[in-house]
Short mmCIF file of C-alpha atoms and ligand atoms in Angstrom, two decimals:
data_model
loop_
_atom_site.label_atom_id
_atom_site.label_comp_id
_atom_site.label_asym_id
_atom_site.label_seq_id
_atom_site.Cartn_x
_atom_site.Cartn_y
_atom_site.Cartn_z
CA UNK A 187 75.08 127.40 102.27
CA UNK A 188 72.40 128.08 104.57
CA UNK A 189 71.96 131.53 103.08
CA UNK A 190 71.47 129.67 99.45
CA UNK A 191 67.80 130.56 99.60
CA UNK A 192 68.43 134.36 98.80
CA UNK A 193 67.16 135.63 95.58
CA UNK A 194 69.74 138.18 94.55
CA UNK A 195 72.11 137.82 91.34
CA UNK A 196 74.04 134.84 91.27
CA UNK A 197 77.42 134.79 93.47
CA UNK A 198 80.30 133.34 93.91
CA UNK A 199 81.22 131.62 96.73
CA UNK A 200 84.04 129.99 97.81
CA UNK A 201 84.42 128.73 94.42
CA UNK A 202 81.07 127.30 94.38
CA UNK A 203 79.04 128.49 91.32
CA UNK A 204 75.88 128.99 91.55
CA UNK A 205 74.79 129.72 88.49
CA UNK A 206 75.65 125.35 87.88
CA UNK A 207 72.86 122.96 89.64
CA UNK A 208 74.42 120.34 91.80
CA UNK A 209 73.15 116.84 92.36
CA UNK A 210 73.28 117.68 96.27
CA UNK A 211 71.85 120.44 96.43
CA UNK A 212 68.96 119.21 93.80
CA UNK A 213 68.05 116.18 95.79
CA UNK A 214 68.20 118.65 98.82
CA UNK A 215 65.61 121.32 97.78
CA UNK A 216 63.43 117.57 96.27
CA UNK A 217 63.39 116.77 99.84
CA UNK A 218 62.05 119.88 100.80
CA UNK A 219 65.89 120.72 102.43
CA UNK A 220 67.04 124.59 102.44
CA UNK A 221 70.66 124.00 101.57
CA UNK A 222 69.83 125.10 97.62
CA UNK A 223 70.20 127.79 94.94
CA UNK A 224 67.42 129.09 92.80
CA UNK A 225 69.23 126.88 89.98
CA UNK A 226 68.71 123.81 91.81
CA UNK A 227 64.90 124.90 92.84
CA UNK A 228 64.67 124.93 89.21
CA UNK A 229 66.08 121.46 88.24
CA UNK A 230 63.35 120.44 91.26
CA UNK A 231 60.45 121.98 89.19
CA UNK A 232 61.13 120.98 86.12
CA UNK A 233 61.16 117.15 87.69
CA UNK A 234 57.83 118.02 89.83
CA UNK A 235 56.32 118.95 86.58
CA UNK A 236 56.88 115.49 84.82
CA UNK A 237 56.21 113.38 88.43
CA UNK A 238 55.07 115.46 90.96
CA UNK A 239 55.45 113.04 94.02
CA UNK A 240 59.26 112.69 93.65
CA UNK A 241 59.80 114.11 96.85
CA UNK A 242 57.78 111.07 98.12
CA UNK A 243 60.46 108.81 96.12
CA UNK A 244 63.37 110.99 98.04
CA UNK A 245 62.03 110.27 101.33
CA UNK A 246 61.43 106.49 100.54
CA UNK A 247 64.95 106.64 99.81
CA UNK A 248 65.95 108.04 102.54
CA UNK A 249 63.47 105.80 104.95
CA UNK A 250 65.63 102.55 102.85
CA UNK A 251 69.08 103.64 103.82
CA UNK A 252 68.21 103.78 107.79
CA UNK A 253 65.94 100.50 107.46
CA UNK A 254 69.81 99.07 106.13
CA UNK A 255 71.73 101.23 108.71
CA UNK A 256 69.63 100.06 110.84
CA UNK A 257 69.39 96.33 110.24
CA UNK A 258 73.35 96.41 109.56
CA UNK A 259 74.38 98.06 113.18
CA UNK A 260 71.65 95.77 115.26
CA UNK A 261 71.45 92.20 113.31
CA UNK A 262 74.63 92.02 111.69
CA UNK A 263 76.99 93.37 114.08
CA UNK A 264 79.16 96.13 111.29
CA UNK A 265 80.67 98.78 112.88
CA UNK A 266 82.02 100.46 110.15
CA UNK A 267 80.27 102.51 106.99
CA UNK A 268 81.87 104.49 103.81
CA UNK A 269 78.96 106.19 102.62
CA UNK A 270 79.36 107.06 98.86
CA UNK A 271 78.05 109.93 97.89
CA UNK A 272 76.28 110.76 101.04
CA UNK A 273 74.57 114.24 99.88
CA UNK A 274 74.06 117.09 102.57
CA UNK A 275 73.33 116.70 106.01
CA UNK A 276 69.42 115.48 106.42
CA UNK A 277 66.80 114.86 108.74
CA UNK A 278 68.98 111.70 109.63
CA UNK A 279 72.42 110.88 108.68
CA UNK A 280 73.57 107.34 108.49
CA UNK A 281 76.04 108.01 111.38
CA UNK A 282 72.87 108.75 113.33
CA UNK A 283 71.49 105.75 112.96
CA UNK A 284 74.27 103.37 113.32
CA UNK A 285 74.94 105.13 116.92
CA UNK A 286 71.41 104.94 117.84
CA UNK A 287 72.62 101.09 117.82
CA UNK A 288 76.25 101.19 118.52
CA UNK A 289 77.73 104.21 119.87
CA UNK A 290 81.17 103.49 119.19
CA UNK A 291 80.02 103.10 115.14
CA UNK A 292 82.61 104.04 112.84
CA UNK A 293 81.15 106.34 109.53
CA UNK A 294 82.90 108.29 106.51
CA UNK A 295 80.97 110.27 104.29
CA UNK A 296 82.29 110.84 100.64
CA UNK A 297 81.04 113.25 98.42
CA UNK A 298 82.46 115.54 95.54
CA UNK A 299 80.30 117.97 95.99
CA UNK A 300 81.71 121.41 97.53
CA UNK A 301 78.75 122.88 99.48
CA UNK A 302 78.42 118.77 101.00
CA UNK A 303 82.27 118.92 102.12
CA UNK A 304 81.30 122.69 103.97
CA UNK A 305 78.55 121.02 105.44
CA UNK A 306 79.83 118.02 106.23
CA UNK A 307 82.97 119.33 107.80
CA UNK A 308 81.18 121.57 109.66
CA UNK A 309 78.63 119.25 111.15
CA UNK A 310 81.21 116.43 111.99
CA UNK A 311 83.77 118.52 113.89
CA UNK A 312 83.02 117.49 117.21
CA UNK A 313 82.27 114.06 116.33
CA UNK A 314 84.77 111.12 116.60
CA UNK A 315 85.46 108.26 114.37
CA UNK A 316 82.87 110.42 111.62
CA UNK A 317 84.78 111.93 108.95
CA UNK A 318 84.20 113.61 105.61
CA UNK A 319 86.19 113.02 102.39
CA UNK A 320 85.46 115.25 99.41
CA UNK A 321 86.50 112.32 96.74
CA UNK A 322 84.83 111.07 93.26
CA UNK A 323 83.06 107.65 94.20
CA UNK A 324 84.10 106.40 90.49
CA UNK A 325 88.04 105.92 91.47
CA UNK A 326 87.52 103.25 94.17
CA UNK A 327 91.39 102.86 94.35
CA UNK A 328 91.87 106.51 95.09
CA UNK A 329 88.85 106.35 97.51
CA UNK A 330 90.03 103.77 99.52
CA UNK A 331 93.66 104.69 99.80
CA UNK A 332 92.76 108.42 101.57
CA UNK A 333 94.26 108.66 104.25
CA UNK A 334 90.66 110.10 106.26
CA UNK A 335 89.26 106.79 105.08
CA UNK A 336 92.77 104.72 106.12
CA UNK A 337 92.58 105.93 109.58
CA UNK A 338 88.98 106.26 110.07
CA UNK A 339 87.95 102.49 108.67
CA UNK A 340 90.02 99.21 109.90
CA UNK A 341 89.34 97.87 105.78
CA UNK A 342 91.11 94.73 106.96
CA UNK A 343 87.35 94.26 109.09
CA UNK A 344 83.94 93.82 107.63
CA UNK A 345 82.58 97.11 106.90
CA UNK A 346 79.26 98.67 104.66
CA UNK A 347 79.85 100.22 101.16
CA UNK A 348 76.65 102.47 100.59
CA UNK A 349 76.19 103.29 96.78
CA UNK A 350 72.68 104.73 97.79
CA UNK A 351 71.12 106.85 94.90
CA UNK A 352 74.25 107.64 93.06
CA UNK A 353 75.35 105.25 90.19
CA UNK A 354 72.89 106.55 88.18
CA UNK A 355 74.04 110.00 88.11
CA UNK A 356 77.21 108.51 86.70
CA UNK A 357 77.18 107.85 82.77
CA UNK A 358 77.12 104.48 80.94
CA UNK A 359 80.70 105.07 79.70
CA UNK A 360 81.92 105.12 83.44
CA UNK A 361 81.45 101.96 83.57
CA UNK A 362 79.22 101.54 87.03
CA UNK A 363 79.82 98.01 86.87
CA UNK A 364 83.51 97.82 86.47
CA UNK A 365 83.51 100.40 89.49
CA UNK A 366 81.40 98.56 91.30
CA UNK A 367 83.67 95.67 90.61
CA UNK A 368 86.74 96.95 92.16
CA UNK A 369 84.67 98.39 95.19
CA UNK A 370 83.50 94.80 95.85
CA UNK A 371 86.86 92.98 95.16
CA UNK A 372 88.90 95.50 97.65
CA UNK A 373 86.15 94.67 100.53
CA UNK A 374 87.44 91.91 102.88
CA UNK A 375 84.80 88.48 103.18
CA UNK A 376 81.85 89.32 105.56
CA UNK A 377 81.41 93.46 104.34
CA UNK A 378 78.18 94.30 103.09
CA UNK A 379 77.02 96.73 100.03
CA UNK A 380 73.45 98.82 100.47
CA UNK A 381 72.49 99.98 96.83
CA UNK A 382 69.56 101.93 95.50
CA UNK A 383 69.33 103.31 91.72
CA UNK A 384 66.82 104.64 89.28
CA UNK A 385 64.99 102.25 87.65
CA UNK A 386 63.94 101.29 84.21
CA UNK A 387 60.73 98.92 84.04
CA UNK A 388 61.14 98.03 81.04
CA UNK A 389 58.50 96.46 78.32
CA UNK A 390 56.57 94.29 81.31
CA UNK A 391 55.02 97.77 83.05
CA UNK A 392 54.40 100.13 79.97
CA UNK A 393 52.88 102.94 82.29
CA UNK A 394 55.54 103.09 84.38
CA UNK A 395 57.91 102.94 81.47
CA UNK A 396 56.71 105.99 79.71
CA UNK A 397 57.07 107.85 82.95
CA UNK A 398 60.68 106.13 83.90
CA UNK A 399 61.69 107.16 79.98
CA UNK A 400 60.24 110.87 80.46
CA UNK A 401 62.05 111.57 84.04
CA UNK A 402 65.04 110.33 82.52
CA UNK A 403 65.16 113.07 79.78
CA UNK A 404 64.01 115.55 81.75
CA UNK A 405 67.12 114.79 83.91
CA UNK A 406 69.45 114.44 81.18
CA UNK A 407 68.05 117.79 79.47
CA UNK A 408 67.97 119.54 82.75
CA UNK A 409 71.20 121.95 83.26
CA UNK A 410 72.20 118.92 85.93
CA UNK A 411 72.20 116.41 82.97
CA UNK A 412 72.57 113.09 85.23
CA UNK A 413 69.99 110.80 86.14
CA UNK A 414 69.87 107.49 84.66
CA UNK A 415 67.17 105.01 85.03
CA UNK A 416 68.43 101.44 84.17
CA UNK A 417 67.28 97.84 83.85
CA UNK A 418 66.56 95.54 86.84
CA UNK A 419 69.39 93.34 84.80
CA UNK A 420 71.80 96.45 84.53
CA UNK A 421 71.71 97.33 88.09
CA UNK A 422 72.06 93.71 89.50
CA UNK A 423 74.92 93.64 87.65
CA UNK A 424 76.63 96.32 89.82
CA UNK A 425 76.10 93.50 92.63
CA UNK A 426 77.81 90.81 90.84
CA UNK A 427 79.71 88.49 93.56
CA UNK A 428 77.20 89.66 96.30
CA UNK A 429 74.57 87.33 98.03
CA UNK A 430 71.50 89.09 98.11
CA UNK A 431 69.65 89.44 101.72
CA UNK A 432 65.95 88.67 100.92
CA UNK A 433 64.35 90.09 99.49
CA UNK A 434 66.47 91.02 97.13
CA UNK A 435 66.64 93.58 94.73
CA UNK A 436 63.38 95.41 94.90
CA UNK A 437 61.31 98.71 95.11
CA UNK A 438 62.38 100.28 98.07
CA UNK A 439 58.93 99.87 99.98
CA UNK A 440 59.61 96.23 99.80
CA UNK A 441 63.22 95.95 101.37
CA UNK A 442 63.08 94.67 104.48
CA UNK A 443 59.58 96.04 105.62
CA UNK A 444 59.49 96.59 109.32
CA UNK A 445 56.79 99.38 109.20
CA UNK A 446 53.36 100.23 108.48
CA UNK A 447 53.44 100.16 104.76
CA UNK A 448 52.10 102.71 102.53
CA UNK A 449 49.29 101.58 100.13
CA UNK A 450 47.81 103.04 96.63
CA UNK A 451 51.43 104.45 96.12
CA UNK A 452 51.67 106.81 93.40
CA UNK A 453 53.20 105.28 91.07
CA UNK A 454 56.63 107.13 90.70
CA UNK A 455 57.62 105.51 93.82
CA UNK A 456 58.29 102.54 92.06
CA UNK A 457 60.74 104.08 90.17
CA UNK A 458 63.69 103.13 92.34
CA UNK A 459 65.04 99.30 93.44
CA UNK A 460 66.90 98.91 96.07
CA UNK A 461 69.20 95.95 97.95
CA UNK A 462 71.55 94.99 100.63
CA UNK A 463 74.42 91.75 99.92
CA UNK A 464 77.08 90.08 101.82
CA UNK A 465 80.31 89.77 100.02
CA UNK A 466 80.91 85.82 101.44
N1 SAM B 746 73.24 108.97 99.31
C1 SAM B 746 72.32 110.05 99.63
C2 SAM B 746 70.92 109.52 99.67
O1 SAM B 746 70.65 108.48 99.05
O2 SAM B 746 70.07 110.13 100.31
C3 SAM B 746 72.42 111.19 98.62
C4 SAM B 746 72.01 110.83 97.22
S1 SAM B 746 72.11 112.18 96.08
C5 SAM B 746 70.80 111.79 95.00
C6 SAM B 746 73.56 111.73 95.12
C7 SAM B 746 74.85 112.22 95.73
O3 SAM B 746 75.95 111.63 95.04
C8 SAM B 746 75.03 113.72 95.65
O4 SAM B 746 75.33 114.25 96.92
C9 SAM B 746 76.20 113.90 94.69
O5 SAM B 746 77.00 115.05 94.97
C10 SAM B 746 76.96 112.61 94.89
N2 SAM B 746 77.79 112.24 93.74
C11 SAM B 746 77.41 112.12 92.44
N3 SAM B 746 78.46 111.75 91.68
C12 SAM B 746 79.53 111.65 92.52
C13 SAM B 746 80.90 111.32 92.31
N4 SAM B 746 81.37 111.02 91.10
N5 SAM B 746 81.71 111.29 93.40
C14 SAM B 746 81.24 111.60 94.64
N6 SAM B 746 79.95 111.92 94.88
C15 SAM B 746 79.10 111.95 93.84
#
């Protein structure tokens, strides 16, 4: 969709409508990414409006999934991601970074999103051992029987699960943990799980509260209408089984720190936790 940034009357294309926000393409144009509609550039103002250094919480994001890539290809030795929910192509891709370390790095991307699977297909042609699966993260058993991901990923070996800034687009009554579950109960002993989700404060930070509960309805009340931010409780639970690495579950400034870190954050960037554990 790299013509999405036209301004003419809403088309059709390759049954992608864009006249519907998508999470992808949402997250892209809060990155400051070109692969978006004017709908999505829309969702992305209306969220500026309530915080308007999101895009700073984006790229910490971002900067947290190739600290783990990173730390997972060089210190402990995987050679094989399933990125859930991977998004569009960015500045750098997780397969990027685990070949930076290990060239012969295995990597499948899964999204559900159409303009990602375009994208992702496109980009990944020439590649081997990187694939793309257009697949809903929330039916692990369908994920992990596809055949892309059966020939792609040895799932008998240790391997990385990301769930990186997706559960909380899915609802409460999808039951993240239960999903979660099964994800961590197919992985063999020694496979890791890199997590990062919206997060809830809670009555200890009242501040940051206001501002979590705000964001959260103006995602919910946005056209996208995903985007929850939940408990430091709720999300640990979607790690149940898992030893933590230190330092645990944490704001994603604080995971694994092997930078110059920012100081006097605004405060929105404390609005996600993130973690890495070891299924034993
Ligand atoms: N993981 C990337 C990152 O952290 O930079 C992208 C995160 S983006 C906020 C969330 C992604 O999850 C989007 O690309 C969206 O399409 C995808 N997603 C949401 N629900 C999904 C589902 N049920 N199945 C597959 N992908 C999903």
């Amino acid at each position: 969709a790299s013509s999405a940034q036209g301004t003419g009357a809403p088309v059709e294309l390759d049954g992608i409508d864009t006249n519907e926000p998508s999470i992808a393409r949402s997250y892209d144009a809060v990155l400051g990414g070109k692969d978006n509609y004017a709908i999505d550039r829309e969702v992305r103002d209306q969220l500026l409006t309530v915080a308007p250094e999101l895009g700073a919480l984006a790229r910490d994001n971002r900067a947290f999934l190739i600290r783990a890539t990173r730390f997972l290809a060089a210190t402990a030795g995987i050679e094989q991601f399933l990125d859930c929910g991977s998004g569009l192509p960015t500045a750098e891709n997780t397969h990027d970074a685990a070949r930076r370390v290990n060239v012969d790095a295995r990597v499948v991307y899964v999204d559900n999103d159409a303009v990602c699977a375009a994208h992702g297909r496109a980009l990944l042609d020439d590649q081997d051992h990187v694939r793309f699966v257009e697949a809903d993260l929330a039916a692990p058993q369908r994920l992990l029987s596809d055949p892309t991901v059966r020939t792609t990923l040895d799932l008998d070996r240790p391997l990385a699960l990301y769930q990186v800034g997706t559960l909380h687009h899915l609802p409460d009554e999808d039951d993240p943990a239960a999903i979660m579950a099964e994800y961590i109960d197919a992985l063999p002993a020694g496979s890791y799980v890199v997590l990062s989700h919206f997060f809830h404060p809670g009555e200890a930070e009242p501040e940051l509260s206001a501002l979590a509960t705000r964001l959260e309805a103006t995602f919910l009340h946005s056209p996208m209408g995903t985007g929850r931010f939940r408990t430091h409780d709720e999300i640990a639970a979607y790690l149940d089984g898992l030893d933590l690495l230190p330092p645990g579950l944490v704001y994603l400034n604080d995971w694994w720190p092997d930078g110059p870190q920012p100081t006097q954050l605004d405060p929105v960037r404390n609005l996600m936790i993130g973690a890495v554990g070891i299924k034993r």
